[in-house]
PDB file of C-alpha atoms in Angstrom:
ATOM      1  CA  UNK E   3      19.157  -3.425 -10.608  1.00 79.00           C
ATOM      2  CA  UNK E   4      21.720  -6.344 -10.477  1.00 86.00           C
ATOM      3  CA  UNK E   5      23.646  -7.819 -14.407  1.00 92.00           C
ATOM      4  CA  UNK E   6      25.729 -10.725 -13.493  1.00 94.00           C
ATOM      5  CA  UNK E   7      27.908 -12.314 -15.650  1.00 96.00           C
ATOM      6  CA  UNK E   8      28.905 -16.219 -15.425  1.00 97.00           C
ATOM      7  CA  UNK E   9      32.159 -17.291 -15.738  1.00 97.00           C
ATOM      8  CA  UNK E  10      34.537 -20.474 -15.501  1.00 97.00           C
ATOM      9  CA  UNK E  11      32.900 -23.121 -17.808  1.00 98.00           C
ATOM     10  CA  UNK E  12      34.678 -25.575 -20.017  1.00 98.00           C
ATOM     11  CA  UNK E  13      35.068 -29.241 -20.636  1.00 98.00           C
ATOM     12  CA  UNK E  14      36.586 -31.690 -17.900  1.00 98.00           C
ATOM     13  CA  UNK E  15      36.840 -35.188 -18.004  1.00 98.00           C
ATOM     14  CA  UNK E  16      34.827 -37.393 -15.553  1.00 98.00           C
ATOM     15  CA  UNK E  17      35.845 -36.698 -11.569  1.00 98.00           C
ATOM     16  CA  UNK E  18      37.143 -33.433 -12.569  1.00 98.00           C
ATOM     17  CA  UNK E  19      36.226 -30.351 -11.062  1.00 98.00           C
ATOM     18  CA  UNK E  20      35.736 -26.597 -11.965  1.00 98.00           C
ATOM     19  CA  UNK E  21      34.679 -23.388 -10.137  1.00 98.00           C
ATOM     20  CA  UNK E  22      32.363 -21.440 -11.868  1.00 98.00           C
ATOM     21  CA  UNK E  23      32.088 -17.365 -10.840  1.00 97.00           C
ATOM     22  CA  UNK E  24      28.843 -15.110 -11.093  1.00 96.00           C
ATOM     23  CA  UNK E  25      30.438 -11.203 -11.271  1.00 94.00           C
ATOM     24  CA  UNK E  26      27.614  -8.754 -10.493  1.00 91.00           C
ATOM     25  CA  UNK E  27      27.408  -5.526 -10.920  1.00 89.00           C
ATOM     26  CA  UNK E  28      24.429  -3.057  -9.844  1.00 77.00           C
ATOM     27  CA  UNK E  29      24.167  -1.271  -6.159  1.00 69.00           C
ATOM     28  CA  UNK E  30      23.171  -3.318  -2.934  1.00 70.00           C
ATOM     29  CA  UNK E  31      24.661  -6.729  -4.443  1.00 73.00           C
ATOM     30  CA  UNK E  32      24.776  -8.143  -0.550  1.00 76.00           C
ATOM     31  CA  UNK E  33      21.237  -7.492  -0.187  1.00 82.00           C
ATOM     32  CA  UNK E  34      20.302 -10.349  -3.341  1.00 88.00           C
ATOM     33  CA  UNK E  35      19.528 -14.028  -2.645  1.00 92.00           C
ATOM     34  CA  UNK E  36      21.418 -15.989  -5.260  1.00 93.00           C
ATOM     35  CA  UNK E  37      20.738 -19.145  -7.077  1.00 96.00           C
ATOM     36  CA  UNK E  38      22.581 -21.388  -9.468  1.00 98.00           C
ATOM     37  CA  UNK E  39      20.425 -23.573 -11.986  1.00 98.00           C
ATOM     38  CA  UNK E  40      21.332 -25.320 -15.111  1.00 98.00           C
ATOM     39  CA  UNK E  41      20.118 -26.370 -18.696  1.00 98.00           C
ATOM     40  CA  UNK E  42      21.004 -29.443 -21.045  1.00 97.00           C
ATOM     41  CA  UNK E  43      19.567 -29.482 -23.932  1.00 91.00           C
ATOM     42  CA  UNK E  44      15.844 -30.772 -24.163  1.00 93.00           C
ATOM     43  CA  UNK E  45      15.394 -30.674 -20.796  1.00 95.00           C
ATOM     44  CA  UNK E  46      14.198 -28.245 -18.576  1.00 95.00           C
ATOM     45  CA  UNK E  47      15.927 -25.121 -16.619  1.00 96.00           C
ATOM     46  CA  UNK E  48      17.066 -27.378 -13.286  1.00 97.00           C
ATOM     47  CA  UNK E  49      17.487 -25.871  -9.847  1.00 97.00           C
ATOM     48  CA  UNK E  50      21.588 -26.542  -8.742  1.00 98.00           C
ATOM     49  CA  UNK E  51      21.663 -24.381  -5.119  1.00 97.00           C
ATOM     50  CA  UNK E  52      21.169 -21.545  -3.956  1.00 96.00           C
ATOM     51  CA  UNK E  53      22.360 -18.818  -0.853  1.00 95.00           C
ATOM     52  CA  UNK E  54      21.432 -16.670   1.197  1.00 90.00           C
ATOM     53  CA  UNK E  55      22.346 -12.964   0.709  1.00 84.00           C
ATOM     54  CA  UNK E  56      24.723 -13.170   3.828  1.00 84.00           C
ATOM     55  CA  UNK E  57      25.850 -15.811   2.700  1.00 88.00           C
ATOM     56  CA  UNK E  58      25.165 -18.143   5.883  1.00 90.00           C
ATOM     57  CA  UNK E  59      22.465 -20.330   4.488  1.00 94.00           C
ATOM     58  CA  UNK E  60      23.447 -22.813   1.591  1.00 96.00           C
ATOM     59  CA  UNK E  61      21.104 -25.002  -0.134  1.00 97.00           C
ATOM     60  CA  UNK E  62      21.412 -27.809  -2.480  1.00 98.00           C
ATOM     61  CA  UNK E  63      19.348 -29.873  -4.850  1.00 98.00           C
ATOM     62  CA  UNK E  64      19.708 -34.226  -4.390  1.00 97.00           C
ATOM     63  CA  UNK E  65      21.782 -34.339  -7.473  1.00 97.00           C
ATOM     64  CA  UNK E  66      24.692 -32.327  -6.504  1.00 98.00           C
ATOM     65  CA  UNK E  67      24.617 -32.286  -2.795  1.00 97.00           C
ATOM     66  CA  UNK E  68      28.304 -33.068  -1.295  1.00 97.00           C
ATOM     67  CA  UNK E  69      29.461 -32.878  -4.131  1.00 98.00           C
ATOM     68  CA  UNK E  70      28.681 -29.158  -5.246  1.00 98.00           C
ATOM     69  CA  UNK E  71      29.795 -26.058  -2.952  1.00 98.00           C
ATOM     70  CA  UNK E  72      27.654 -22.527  -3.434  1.00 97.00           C
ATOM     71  CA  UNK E  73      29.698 -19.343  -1.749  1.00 96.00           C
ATOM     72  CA  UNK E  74      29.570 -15.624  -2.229  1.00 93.00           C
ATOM     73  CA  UNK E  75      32.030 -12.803  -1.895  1.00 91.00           C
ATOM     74  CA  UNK E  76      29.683  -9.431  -1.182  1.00 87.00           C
ATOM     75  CA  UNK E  77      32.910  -7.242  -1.252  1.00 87.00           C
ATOM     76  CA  UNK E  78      33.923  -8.497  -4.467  1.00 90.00           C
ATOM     77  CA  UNK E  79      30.436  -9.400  -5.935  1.00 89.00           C
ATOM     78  CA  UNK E  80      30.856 -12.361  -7.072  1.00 92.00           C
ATOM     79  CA  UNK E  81      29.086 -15.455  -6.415  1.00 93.00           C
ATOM     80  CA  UNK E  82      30.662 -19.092  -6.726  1.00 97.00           C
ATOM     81  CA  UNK E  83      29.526 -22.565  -7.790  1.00 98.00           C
ATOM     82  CA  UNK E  84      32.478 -25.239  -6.592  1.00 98.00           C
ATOM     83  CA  UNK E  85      31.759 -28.336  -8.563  1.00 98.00           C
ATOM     84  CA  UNK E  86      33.209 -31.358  -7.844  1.00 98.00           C
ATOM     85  CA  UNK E  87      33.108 -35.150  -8.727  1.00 98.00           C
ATOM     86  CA  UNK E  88      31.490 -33.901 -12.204  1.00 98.00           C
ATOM     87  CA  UNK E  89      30.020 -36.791 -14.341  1.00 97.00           C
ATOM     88  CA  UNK E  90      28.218 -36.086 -17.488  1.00 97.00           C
ATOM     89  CA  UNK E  91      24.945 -35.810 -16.578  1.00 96.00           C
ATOM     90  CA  UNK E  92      26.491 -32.091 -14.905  1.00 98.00           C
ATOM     91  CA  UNK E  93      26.976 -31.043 -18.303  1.00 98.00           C
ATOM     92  CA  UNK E  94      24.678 -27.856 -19.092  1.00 98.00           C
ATOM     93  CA  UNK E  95      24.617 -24.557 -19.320  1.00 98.00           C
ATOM     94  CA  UNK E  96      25.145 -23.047 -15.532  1.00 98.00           C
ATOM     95  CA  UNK E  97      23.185 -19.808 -15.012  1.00 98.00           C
ATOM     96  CA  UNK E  98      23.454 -17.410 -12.122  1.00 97.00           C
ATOM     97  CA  UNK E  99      20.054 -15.691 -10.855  1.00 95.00           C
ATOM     98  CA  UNK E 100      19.659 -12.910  -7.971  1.00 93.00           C
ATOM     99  CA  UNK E 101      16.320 -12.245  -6.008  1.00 92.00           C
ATOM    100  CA  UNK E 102      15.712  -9.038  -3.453  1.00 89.00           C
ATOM    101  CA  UNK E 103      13.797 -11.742  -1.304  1.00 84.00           C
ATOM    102  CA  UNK E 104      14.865 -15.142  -0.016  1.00 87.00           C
ATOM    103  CA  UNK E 105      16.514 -17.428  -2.411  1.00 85.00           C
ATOM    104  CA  UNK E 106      14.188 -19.695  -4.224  1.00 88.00           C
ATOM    105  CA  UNK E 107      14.282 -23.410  -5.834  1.00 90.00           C
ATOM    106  CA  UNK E 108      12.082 -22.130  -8.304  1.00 91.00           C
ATOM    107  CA  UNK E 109      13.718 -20.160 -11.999  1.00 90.00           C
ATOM    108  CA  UNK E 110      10.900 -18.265 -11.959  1.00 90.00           C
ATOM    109  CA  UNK E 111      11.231 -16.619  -8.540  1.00 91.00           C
ATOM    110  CA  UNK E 112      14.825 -14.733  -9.741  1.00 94.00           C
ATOM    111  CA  UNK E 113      14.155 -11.639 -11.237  1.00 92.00           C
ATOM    112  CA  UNK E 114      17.915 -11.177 -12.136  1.00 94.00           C
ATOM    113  CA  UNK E 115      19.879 -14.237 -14.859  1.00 95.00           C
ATOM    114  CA  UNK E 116      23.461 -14.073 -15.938  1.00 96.00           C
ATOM    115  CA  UNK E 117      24.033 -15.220 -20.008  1.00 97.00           C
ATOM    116  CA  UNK E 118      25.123 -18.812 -19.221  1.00 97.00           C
ATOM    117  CA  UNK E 119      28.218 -20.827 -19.076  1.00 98.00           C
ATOM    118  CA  UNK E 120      28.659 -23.593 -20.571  1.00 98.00           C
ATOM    119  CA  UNK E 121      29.829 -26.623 -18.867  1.00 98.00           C
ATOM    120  CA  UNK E 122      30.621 -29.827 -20.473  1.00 98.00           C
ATOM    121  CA  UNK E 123      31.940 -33.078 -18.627  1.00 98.00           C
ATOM    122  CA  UNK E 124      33.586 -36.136 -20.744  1.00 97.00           C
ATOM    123  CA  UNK E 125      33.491 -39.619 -20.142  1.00 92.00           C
TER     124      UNK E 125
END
């Protein structure tokens, strides 16, 4: 049983960057696969990255690779989403998801979701 909570949204101009945070809280946290996906509105829930649970394997979608940095802390559980270079097709809500199994590019695979934060990027 994992509840995360996002963290670290708000607006930034064009080439800005933020850090967004994922606080769990729950037993075993280390043992969860995390994922980071997104939402604008009308469109569908997008995959962003995702991590292993020891944190060794990172994974990216097109859109945000090299520019976009996933991490996790398992003594503090917390999970991170570095973004960087933001233009305003970033701007969504950014949800953080947990798994028992391998992390996934697919929503639907995470049986754990954080509320949201929203992140908005100006021109």
């Amino acid at each position: 049983q994992v509840q995360l909570v996002e963290s670290g949204g708000g607006l930034v101009q064009a080439g800005g960057s933020l850090r967004l945070s994922c606080a769990a809280s729950g037993r075993t946290f280390s043992s969860y696969s995390l994922g980071w996906f997104r939402q604008a509105p009308g469109k569908e829930r997008e995959y962003v990255a995702r991590i292993s649970w020891s944190g060794t394997n990172t994974y990216y979608a097109d859109s945000v690779k090299g520019r976009f940095t996933i991490s996790r802390d398992n003594a503090k559980n917390t999970a991170f989403l570095q973004m960087n270079s933001l233009n305003t097709e970033d701007t969504a809500i950014y949800y953080c998801a947990a798994r028992s199994g391998s992390s996934s590019t697919v929503y639907g695979a995470y049986k754990y979701w954080g509320q949201g934060t929203q992140v908005t990027v100006s021109s």
